[in-house]
Amino acid sequence: MQLSVRLRMNASLVTPGNRLADVGTDHGYIPIALVEEGTIPSALAMDVNRGPLLRAEEHIRLAGLTPCIKTRLSDGLEKLGRGEADSVLVAGMGGPLMIRILRKGKERLAGVRELILQPQSEIGLVRHFLEESGWSIDAEDMVREEGKYYTAIHAVPGEMVWGQEVFYRYGKTLLEKHHPVLRMYLEERRRVCGLILENLKKNGRNTEMISGRIREMEQELDIVRDAMAYYKQ
């Protein structure tokens, strides 16, 4: 199974030998690839929608992996039995929805050894949530595919206290590794925020809404500069 750059990044964070639960599996590509490659022995491919699950079932059947990969119609972690999975992958959805799934399925995560999360938005909120919920981020990765940036998080049970907002916004492990894709994103973000701020100051009326937007952009630029400072060390 040939995976896209984004999906391969997510798959690479799954610990070999673990049993995987892929929440929101869509086409089932990651479980299929990992079982085919011998990275994992088995998987649960789960989705809240029957249509994607039927497609996943067909792909699993064609790959000859029906004995190893089971599909399950499930709203988030609702149908995951305790002790059924060592790794839980949740990818390709907004951060707030991801947090809702993890919060609602907290009891289902008992015994799970690792989370692999790839939020499409509000990544900072997800990192804050993990810290507050007894998970520790020990690895992250980032890729650029077809002009879009994607970040994947690997978390294990444990204590995490990062403290600085720049870490939650852009990833402590990514910054400490001087990740090249994050640097590309930060440079782009600095340019875009700078242009927005310039236009607001030049053309915006002196209203409470405009003033609030200016403060927001100035704060964002400060955090971007804090992040960029790691690349000068």
Coordinates of N, CA and C in Angstrom, one line a residue:
M1 N 0.9 -1.2 0.0 CA 0.0 0.0 0.0 C 0.9 1.2 0.0
Q2 N 0.7 2.0 -1.0 CA 1.5 3.3 -1.1 C 0.8 4.4 -0.4
L3 N 1.4 5.0 0.6 CA 0.8 6.0 1.4 C 1.2 7.4 0.9
S4 N 0.4 8.4 1.1 CA 0.8 9.8 0.8 C 1.8 10.2 1.9
V5 N 2.4 11.4 1.6 CA 3.4 11.9 2.6 C 2.8 12.1 4.0
R6 N 1.6 12.6 4.0 CA 0.9 12.8 5.3 C 0.6 11.5 6.0
L7 N 0.1 10.6 5.3 CA -0.3 9.3 5.9 C 0.9 8.5 6.4
R8 N 2.0 8.6 5.6 CA 3.3 7.9 5.9 C 3.8 8.5 7.2
M9 N 3.7 9.8 7.4 CA 4.2 10.5 8.6 C 3.4 9.9 9.8
N10 N 2.1 9.8 9.7 CA 1.3 9.3 10.8 C 1.7 7.8 11.1
A11 N 1.8 7.1 10.0 CA 2.1 5.6 10.2 C 3.5 5.4 10.9
S12 N 4.4 6.3 10.6 CA 5.8 6.1 11.1 C 5.8 6.3 12.6
L13 N 4.8 6.9 13.2 CA 4.8 7.1 14.7 C 4.2 5.9 15.5
V14 N 3.7 5.0 14.8 CA 3.1 3.8 15.4 C 4.2 2.8 15.8
T15 N 4.3 2.4 17.1 CA 5.3 1.6 17.5 C 5.2 0.1 17.0
P16 N 6.2 -0.4 16.4 CA 6.2 -1.8 15.8 C 5.7 -2.8 16.9
G17 N 4.9 -3.7 16.5 CA 4.4 -4.8 17.3 C 3.1 -4.4 18.1
N18 N 2.7 -3.2 18.1 CA 1.5 -2.8 18.8 C 0.3 -3.1 18.0
R19 N -0.8 -3.3 18.7 CA -2.2 -3.4 18.0 C -2.7 -2.0 17.9
L20 N -3.2 -1.7 16.7 CA -3.6 -0.4 16.4 C -5.1 -0.2 16.3
A21 N -5.6 0.9 16.8 CA -7.0 1.3 16.6 C -6.9 2.6 15.8
D22 N -7.4 2.6 14.6 CA -7.4 3.8 13.7 C -8.8 4.4 13.7
V23 N -8.9 5.5 14.5 CA -10.2 6.2 14.7 C -10.4 7.2 13.6
G24 N -11.5 7.0 12.8 CA -11.7 7.8 11.6 C -10.9 7.3 10.5
T25 N -10.9 6.0 10.3 CA -10.0 5.3 9.4 C -10.2 5.7 7.9
D26 N -11.4 6.2 7.5 CA -11.7 6.6 6.1 C -11.5 5.4 5.2
H27 N -10.4 5.4 4.4 CA -10.2 4.3 3.5 C -9.5 3.1 4.0
G28 N -9.0 3.2 5.3 CA -8.3 2.1 5.9 C -6.8 1.9 5.4
Y29 N -6.3 3.0 4.8 CA -5.0 2.8 4.2 C -3.8 2.6 5.2
I30 N -3.8 3.3 6.3 CA -2.7 3.1 7.3 C -2.7 1.7 7.9
P31 N -3.8 1.2 8.4 CA -3.8 -0.2 8.9 C -3.3 -1.2 7.9
I32 N -3.8 -1.0 6.7 CA -3.4 -2.0 5.6 C -1.9 -1.9 5.4
A33 N -1.4 -0.7 5.3 CA 0.1 -0.5 5.0 C 0.9 -1.1 6.1
L34 N 0.5 -0.8 7.4 CA 1.3 -1.3 8.5 C 1.3 -2.8 8.7
V35 N 0.1 -3.4 8.4 CA 0.0 -4.9 8.5 C 0.8 -5.5 7.4
E36 N 0.6 -5.0 6.1 CA 1.3 -5.5 5.0 C 2.9 -5.5 5.2
E37 N 3.3 -4.4 5.8 CA 4.8 -4.2 6.0 C 5.3 -5.0 7.2
G38 N 4.4 -5.6 8.0 CA 4.8 -6.4 9.1 C 5.1 -5.6 10.3
T39 N 4.7 -4.3 10.3 CA 5.0 -3.4 11.4 C 4.1 -3.7 12.6
I40 N 2.8 -4.0 12.3 CA 1.9 -4.3 13.4 C 1.2 -5.7 13.1
P41 N 0.8 -6.4 14.1 CA 0.1 -7.7 13.9 C -1.3 -7.6 13.5
S42 N -2.0 -6.5 14.0 CA -3.4 -6.4 13.8 C -3.9 -5.0 14.0
A43 N -5.1 -4.8 13.5 CA -5.7 -3.4 13.7 C -7.2 -3.4 13.7
L44 N -7.7 -2.4 14.3 CA -9.2 -2.1 14.2 C -9.3 -0.8 13.4
A45 N -10.1 -0.9 12.3 CA -10.4 0.3 11.5 C -11.7 0.8 11.8
M46 N -11.8 2.0 12.5 CA -13.1 2.5 13.0 C -13.5 3.8 12.3
D47 N -14.8 4.0 12.1 CA -15.3 5.2 11.5 C -16.7 5.4 12.0
V48 N -17.1 6.7 12.1 CA -18.5 7.0 12.5 C -19.5 6.9 11.3
N49 N -18.9 6.9 10.1 CA -19.8 6.9 8.9 C -19.7 5.5 8.2
R50 N -20.8 5.0 7.8 CA -20.8 3.7 7.2 C -20.2 3.7 5.8
G51 N -20.3 4.7 5.0 CA -19.8 4.8 3.7 C -18.3 4.6 3.7
P52 N -17.5 5.4 4.4 CA -16.0 5.2 4.5 C -15.7 3.8 5.0
L53 N -16.5 3.3 6.0 CA -16.1 2.0 6.5 C -16.3 0.9 5.5
L54 N -17.3 1.0 4.6 CA -17.5 0.0 3.6 C -16.4 0.1 2.6
R55 N -15.9 1.3 2.3 CA -14.7 1.4 1.4 C -13.5 0.7 2.0
A56 N -13.3 1.0 3.3 CA -12.2 0.4 4.1 C -12.3 -1.1 4.0
E57 N -13.5 -1.7 4.2 CA -13.7 -3.1 4.2 C -13.3 -3.7 2.9
E58 N -13.7 -3.0 1.8 CA -13.3 -3.5 0.5 C -11.8 -3.5 0.2
H59 N -11.2 -2.4 0.7 CA -9.7 -2.3 0.5 C -9.0 -3.4 1.3
I60 N -9.5 -3.7 2.5 CA -8.9 -4.7 3.4 C -9.1 -6.1 2.7
R61 N -10.3 -6.3 2.2 CA -10.6 -7.6 1.5 C -9.7 -7.8 0.3
L62 N -9.5 -6.8 -0.5 CA -8.7 -6.9 -1.7 C -7.2 -7.1 -1.3
A63 N -6.8 -6.6 -0.1 CA -5.4 -6.8 0.3 C -5.2 -8.2 1.0
G64 N -6.4 -8.9 1.2 CA -6.3 -10.2 1.8 C -6.0 -10.1 3.3
L65 N -6.4 -9.1 3.9 CA -6.1 -8.9 5.3 C -7.3 -8.9 6.3
T66 N -8.4 -9.5 5.8 CA -9.6 -9.5 6.6 C -9.3 -10.2 8.0
P67 N -8.5 -11.3 8.1 CA -8.3 -11.9 9.4 C -7.5 -11.0 10.3
C68 N -6.8 -10.0 9.8 CA -5.9 -9.2 10.7 C -6.5 -7.8 11.0
I69 N -7.4 -7.3 10.1 CA -7.9 -6.0 10.3 C -9.4 -6.0 10.4
K70 N -10.0 -5.7 11.5 CA -11.4 -5.7 11.7 C -11.9 -4.3 11.6
T71 N -13.1 -4.1 11.0 CA -13.8 -2.8 10.9 C -14.9 -2.7 12.0
R72 N -15.1 -1.5 12.4 CA -16.1 -1.3 13.4 C -16.8 0.1 13.3
L73 N -18.1 0.1 13.1 CA -18.8 1.4 13.1 C -18.8 2.0 14.5
S74 N -18.2 3.2 14.7 CA -18.1 3.7 16.0 C -18.0 5.2 16.0
D75 N -18.7 5.8 16.9 CA -18.6 7.3 17.1 C -17.4 7.5 18.0
G76 N -16.2 7.9 17.4 CA -15.0 8.0 18.1 C -14.5 6.7 18.7
L77 N -14.3 6.7 20.0 CA -13.8 5.6 20.7 C -14.9 4.7 21.3
E78 N -16.1 5.0 21.0 CA -17.3 4.4 21.7 C -17.2 2.9 21.7
K79 N -16.9 2.3 20.6 CA -16.9 0.9 20.4 C -15.6 0.2 20.6
L80 N -14.6 0.9 21.1 CA -13.3 0.3 21.4 C -13.3 -0.3 22.8
G81 N -13.1 -1.6 22.8 CA -13.1 -2.3 24.1 C -11.8 -2.1 24.9
R82 N -11.9 -2.1 26.2 CA -10.6 -1.9 27.0 C -9.7 -3.0 26.8
G83 N -8.4 -2.7 26.5 CA -7.4 -3.7 26.3 C -7.3 -4.2 24.8
E84 N -8.1 -3.6 23.9 CA -8.1 -4.1 22.6 C -7.0 -3.5 21.7
A85 N -6.5 -2.3 22.1 CA -5.4 -1.7 21.3 C -4.3 -1.1 22.2
D86 N -3.1 -1.2 21.7 CA -1.9 -0.6 22.3 C -1.7 0.9 21.8
S87 N -2.0 1.1 20.5 CA -1.9 2.4 19.9 C -3.2 2.9 19.4
V88 N -3.5 4.2 19.6 CA -4.7 4.8 19.0 C -4.3 5.9 18.1
L89 N -4.7 5.9 16.9 CA -4.4 6.9 15.9 C -5.7 7.7 15.6
V90 N -5.6 9.0 15.7 CA -6.7 9.9 15.4 C -6.2 10.9 14.5
A91 N -6.6 11.0 13.2 CA -6.0 11.9 12.3 C -7.0 12.5 11.3
G92 N -6.6 13.6 10.7 CA -7.4 14.2 9.6 C -8.7 14.9 10.0
M93 N -8.8 15.4 11.3 CA -10.0 16.1 11.7 C -9.5 17.3 12.5
G94 N -10.4 18.2 12.8 CA -10.1 19.4 13.5 C -9.8 19.2 14.9
G95 N -8.9 20.0 15.5 CA -8.5 19.8 16.9 C -9.6 19.8 17.9
P96 N -10.6 20.6 17.8 CA -11.7 20.6 18.8 C -12.5 19.2 18.8
L97 N -12.7 18.7 17.5 CA -13.4 17.4 17.4 C -12.5 16.3 18.0
M98 N -11.2 16.4 17.8 CA -10.3 15.4 18.3 C -10.3 15.4 19.8
I99 N -10.3 16.6 20.4 CA -10.4 16.7 21.9 C -11.7 16.1 22.4
R100 N -12.8 16.4 21.7 CA -14.1 15.8 22.1 C -14.0 14.3 22.1
I101 N -13.4 13.7 21.1 CA -13.4 12.3 21.0 C -12.5 11.7 22.1
L102 N -11.4 12.3 22.4 CA -10.5 11.8 23.4 C -11.1 12.0 24.8
R103 N -11.7 13.1 25.0 CA -12.4 13.4 26.4 C -13.5 12.4 26.6
K104 N -14.4 12.3 25.6 CA -15.5 11.4 25.7 C -15.1 9.9 25.9
G105 N -14.0 9.5 25.3 CA -13.5 8.2 25.3 C -12.4 7.9 26.3
K106 N -12.3 8.8 27.3 CA -11.2 8.7 28.3 C -11.1 7.3 28.9
E107 N -12.2 6.7 29.3 CA -12.2 5.4 29.9 C -11.7 4.3 29.0
R108 N -12.0 4.5 27.7 CA -11.6 3.5 26.7 C -10.1 3.5 26.4
L109 N -9.4 4.6 26.9 CA -8.0 4.7 26.7 C -7.2 4.1 27.8
A110 N -7.8 3.5 28.8 CA -7.1 2.8 29.9 C -6.3 1.7 29.3
G111 N -5.0 1.7 29.5 CA -4.2 0.6 29.0 C -3.5 0.9 27.7
V112 N -4.0 2.0 27.0 CA -3.4 2.3 25.7 C -2.0 2.9 26.0
R113 N -1.0 2.5 25.2 CA 0.3 2.9 25.4 C 0.7 4.2 24.7
E114 N 0.0 4.5 23.6 CA 0.4 5.7 22.9 C -0.7 6.2 22.1
L115 N -0.7 7.5 21.9 CA -1.6 8.2 21.0 C -0.8 8.8 19.8
I116 N -1.3 8.7 18.6 CA -0.8 9.3 17.5 C -1.9 10.2 16.9
L117 N -1.6 11.5 17.0 CA -2.7 12.5 16.6 C -2.2 13.4 15.5
Q118 N -3.1 13.7 14.6 CA -2.7 14.6 13.5 C -3.9 15.5 13.3
P119 N -4.0 16.6 14.1 CA -5.1 17.6 14.0 C -4.9 18.4 12.8
Q120 N -6.0 18.8 12.2 CA -6.0 19.7 11.0 C -6.1 21.1 11.4
S121 N -6.4 21.4 12.6 CA -6.5 22.8 13.1 C -6.4 22.8 14.6
E122 N -6.2 24.0 15.2 CA -6.1 24.2 16.6 C -5.2 23.3 17.3
I123 N -4.0 23.1 16.7 CA -3.0 22.1 17.3 C -2.6 22.5 18.7
G124 N -2.5 23.8 18.9 CA -2.1 24.3 20.3 C -3.1 23.8 21.3
L125 N -4.4 23.9 21.0 CA -5.4 23.4 22.0 C -5.2 21.9 22.3
V126 N -4.9 21.1 21.2 CA -4.7 19.7 21.4 C -3.5 19.4 22.4
R127 N -2.4 20.2 22.2 CA -1.2 20.0 23.1 C -1.6 20.4 24.5
H128 N -2.3 21.5 24.7 CA -2.7 21.9 26.0 C -3.6 20.8 26.6
F129 N -4.5 20.2 25.8 CA -5.4 19.2 26.3 C -4.6 17.9 26.8
L130 N -3.6 17.5 26.0 CA -2.8 16.4 26.4 C -2.1 16.6 27.7
E131 N -1.6 17.8 27.9 CA -0.9 18.1 29.1 C -1.8 18.0 30.3
E132 N -3.0 18.5 30.1 CA -4.0 18.5 31.2 C -4.6 17.2 31.5
S133 N -4.5 16.2 30.5 CA -5.2 14.9 30.6 C -4.2 13.8 30.9
G134 N -3.0 14.1 31.3 CA -2.1 13.0 31.8 C -1.3 12.4 30.6
W135 N -1.2 13.1 29.5 CA -0.4 12.6 28.4 C 0.8 13.5 28.2
S136 N 1.9 12.8 27.8 CA 3.2 13.6 27.6 C 3.6 13.4 26.1
I137 N 3.8 14.5 25.4 CA 4.3 14.5 24.0 C 5.8 14.2 24.0
D138 N 6.2 13.1 23.4 CA 7.6 12.8 23.4 C 8.2 12.8 22.0
A139 N 7.4 13.0 20.9 CA 7.9 13.1 19.6 C 6.8 13.8 18.7
E140 N 7.3 14.5 17.7 CA 6.4 15.1 16.7 C 7.1 15.1 15.4
D141 N 6.3 15.2 14.3 CA 6.8 15.4 13.0 C 6.0 16.3 12.2
M142 N 6.5 16.8 11.1 CA 5.8 17.8 10.3 C 6.2 17.6 8.8
V143 N 5.2 17.7 7.9 CA 5.5 17.6 6.5 C 4.7 18.7 5.8
R144 N 5.1 18.9 4.5 CA 4.4 19.8 3.6 C 4.0 18.9 2.4
E145 N 2.7 18.9 2.1 CA 2.2 18.1 1.0 C 1.2 19.0 0.2
E146 N 1.4 19.1 -1.1 CA 0.5 19.9 -2.0 C 0.2 21.2 -1.4
G147 N 1.2 21.9 -0.9 CA 1.1 23.3 -0.4 C 0.5 23.4 1.0
K148 N 0.2 22.3 1.7 CA -0.4 22.4 3.0 C 0.6 21.8 4.0
Y149 N 0.5 22.3 5.2 CA 1.4 21.8 6.3 C 0.6 20.9 7.3
Y150 N 1.2 19.8 7.7 CA 0.6 18.8 8.6 C 1.5 18.5 9.7
T151 N 1.0 18.4 10.9 CA 1.8 18.1 12.1 C 1.2 16.8 12.8
A152 N 2.1 15.9 13.1 CA 1.7 14.7 13.9 C 2.3 14.7 15.2
I153 N 1.6 14.2 16.2 CA 2.0 14.2 17.6 C 2.0 12.8 18.1
H154 N 3.1 12.4 18.8 CA 3.1 11.1 19.5 C 3.1 11.4 21.0
A155 N 2.2 10.8 21.7 CA 2.1 11.0 23.2 C 1.9 9.7 23.9
V156 N 2.5 9.7 25.1 CA 2.5 8.5 26.0 C 1.9 9.0 27.3
P157 N 1.4 8.0 28.1 CA 0.9 8.4 29.5 C 2.1 9.0 30.3
G158 N 1.8 10.1 31.0 CA 2.9 10.7 31.8 C 2.6 12.2 32.0
E159 N 3.5 12.8 32.8 CA 3.4 14.2 33.1 C 4.1 15.1 32.1
M160 N 3.5 16.2 31.8 CA 4.1 17.1 30.8 C 3.8 18.5 31.3
V161 N 4.8 19.3 31.5 CA 4.6 20.7 31.9 C 5.5 21.6 31.0
W162 N 5.0 22.1 29.9 CA 5.8 22.9 29.0 C 5.9 24.4 29.4
G163 N 4.7 24.9 29.8 CA 4.8 26.3 30.4 C 4.7 27.4 29.4
Q164 N 5.5 27.4 28.3 CA 5.6 28.5 27.4 C 4.6 28.3 26.2
E165 N 3.9 29.4 25.9 CA 2.9 29.3 24.8 C 3.5 28.9 23.5
V166 N 4.7 29.3 23.2 CA 5.3 29.0 21.9 C 5.5 27.5 21.8
F167 N 5.6 26.8 22.9 CA 5.8 25.3 22.8 C 4.4 24.7 22.4
Y168 N 3.3 25.2 23.0 CA 2.0 24.6 22.6 C 1.6 25.0 21.2
R169 N 1.9 26.2 20.8 CA 1.5 26.7 19.5 C 2.3 25.9 18.4
Y170 N 3.6 25.7 18.6 CA 4.4 25.2 17.5 C 5.1 23.9 17.8
G171 N 5.1 23.4 19.0 CA 5.7 22.1 19.3 C 7.1 22.2 19.8
K172 N 7.2 21.9 21.1 CA 8.5 21.9 21.8 C 9.5 21.0 21.1
T173 N 9.1 19.8 20.8 CA 10.1 18.8 20.2 C 10.5 19.3 18.8
L174 N 9.5 19.9 18.1 CA 9.9 20.4 16.7 C 10.9 21.5 16.8
L175 N 10.6 22.4 17.7 CA 11.5 23.6 17.9 C 12.9 23.1 18.3
E176 N 13.0 22.2 19.3 CA 14.3 21.8 19.8 C 15.1 21.0 18.8
K177 N 14.4 20.3 17.8 CA 15.0 19.6 16.7 C 15.4 20.5 15.5
H178 N 14.9 21.8 15.6 CA 15.1 22.7 14.5 C 14.5 22.1 13.2
H179 N 13.3 21.6 13.3 CA 12.7 20.9 12.2 C 12.6 21.8 11.0
P180 N 13.1 21.4 9.9 CA 13.1 22.3 8.7 C 11.7 22.6 8.1
V181 N 10.8 21.7 8.2 CA 9.4 22.1 7.7 C 8.8 23.1 8.6
L182 N 9.0 23.0 9.9 CA 8.4 24.0 10.8 C 9.0 25.4 10.5
R183 N 10.3 25.4 10.2 CA 10.9 26.7 9.9 C 10.3 27.3 8.6
M184 N 10.0 26.5 7.6 CA 9.3 27.0 6.4 C 8.0 27.6 6.8
Y185 N 7.3 26.9 7.6 CA 5.9 27.3 8.1 C 6.0 28.6 8.8
L186 N 7.0 28.7 9.7 CA 7.2 29.9 10.5 C 7.5 31.2 9.7
E187 N 8.4 30.9 8.7 CA 8.7 32.0 7.8 C 7.5 32.5 7.0
E188 N 6.7 31.6 6.6 CA 5.5 31.9 5.8 C 4.5 32.6 6.7
R189 N 4.4 32.1 7.9 CA 3.5 32.7 8.9 C 3.9 34.1 9.3
R190 N 5.2 34.3 9.5 CA 5.7 35.7 9.8 C 5.4 36.6 8.7
R191 N 5.6 36.2 7.4 CA 5.3 37.1 6.3 C 3.8 37.4 6.2
V192 N 2.9 36.4 6.3 CA 1.5 36.6 6.2 C 1.0 37.5 7.3
C193 N 1.4 37.3 8.6 CA 1.0 38.1 9.7 C 1.5 39.5 9.5
G194 N 2.7 39.7 9.0 CA 3.2 41.0 8.8 C 2.4 41.8 7.8
L195 N 2.0 41.1 6.7 CA 1.2 41.8 5.7 C -0.2 42.2 6.3
I196 N -0.8 41.3 7.0 CA -2.1 41.5 7.6 C -2.0 42.7 8.5
L197 N -1.0 42.7 9.4 CA -0.8 43.8 10.3 C -0.6 45.1 9.6
E198 N 0.2 45.1 8.6 CA 0.4 46.4 7.8 C -0.8 46.9 7.2
N199 N -1.6 46.0 6.6 CA -2.9 46.5 6.0 C -3.9 47.0 7.0
L200 N -3.9 46.3 8.2 CA -4.9 46.7 9.2 C -4.5 48.2 9.7
K201 N -3.2 48.4 9.9 CA -2.8 49.7 10.4 C -3.0 50.8 9.3
K202 N -2.8 50.4 8.1 CA -2.9 51.4 7.0 C -4.3 51.7 6.6
N203 N -5.2 50.7 6.5 CA -6.5 50.8 5.9 C -7.6 50.7 6.9
G204 N -7.3 50.1 8.1 CA -8.4 49.8 9.1 C -8.9 51.1 9.8
R205 N -10.2 51.1 10.0 CA -10.7 52.2 10.8 C -10.4 52.0 12.3
N206 N -10.4 53.0 13.0 CA -10.0 52.9 14.5 C -11.3 52.5 15.2
T207 N -11.6 51.2 15.1 CA -12.8 50.6 15.8 C -12.2 49.6 16.8
E208 N -13.1 49.2 17.7 CA -12.7 48.2 18.7 C -12.4 46.9 18.0
M209 N -13.1 46.5 16.9 CA -12.8 45.3 16.2 C -11.5 45.3 15.6
I210 N -11.2 46.4 14.9 CA -9.9 46.5 14.2 C -8.7 46.5 15.2
S211 N -8.9 47.3 16.3 CA -7.9 47.4 17.3 C -7.6 46.0 17.9
G212 N -8.7 45.2 18.1 CA -8.5 43.9 18.7 C -7.8 43.0 17.7
R213 N -8.1 43.1 16.4 CA -7.4 42.3 15.4 C -5.9 42.7 15.3
I214 N -5.6 44.0 15.5 CA -4.2 44.4 15.4 C -3.5 43.8 16.6
R215 N -4.1 43.8 17.8 CA -3.4 43.2 19.0 C -3.2 41.7 18.8
E216 N -4.2 41.1 18.2 CA -4.1 39.6 17.9 C -2.9 39.3 17.0
M217 N -2.7 40.1 15.9 CA -1.6 39.9 15.0 C -0.3 40.2 15.6
E218 N -0.3 41.2 16.4 CA 1.0 41.6 17.1 C 1.4 40.5 18.1
Q219 N 0.4 39.9 18.8 CA 0.7 38.8 19.7 C 1.2 37.6 18.9
E220 N 0.5 37.3 17.8 CA 0.9 36.2 17.0 C 2.4 36.3 16.5
L221 N 2.7 37.5 16.0 CA 4.0 37.8 15.5 C 5.1 37.6 16.6
D222 N 4.7 38.0 17.8 CA 5.7 37.8 19.0 C 6.0 36.4 19.2
I223 N 4.9 35.5 19.1 CA 5.1 34.1 19.3 C 5.9 33.5 18.2
V224 N 5.6 33.9 16.9 CA 6.4 33.5 15.8 C 7.9 33.8 15.9
R225 N 8.2 35.1 16.4 CA 9.6 35.5 16.6 C 10.2 34.6 17.7
D226 N 9.5 34.3 18.8 CA 10.0 33.5 19.8 C 10.4 32.1 19.2
A227 N 9.5 31.6 18.3 CA 9.8 30.3 17.7 C 11.0 30.4 16.8
M228 N 11.1 31.4 16.0 CA 12.2 31.6 15.1 C 13.5 31.7 15.8
A229 N 13.5 32.2 17.0 CA 14.8 32.3 17.8 C 15.4 31.0 18.0
Y230 N 14.7 29.9 18.0 CA 15.3 28.6 18.2 C 16.2 28.2 17.0
Y231 N 15.9 28.7 15.9 CA 16.7 28.4 14.7 C 18.0 29.2 14.6
K232 N 18.2 30.1 15.6 CA 19.4 30.9 15.6 C 20.4 30.4 16.6
Q233 N 19.9 29.4 17.4 CA 20.7 28.9 18.5 C 21.8 27.9 18.0

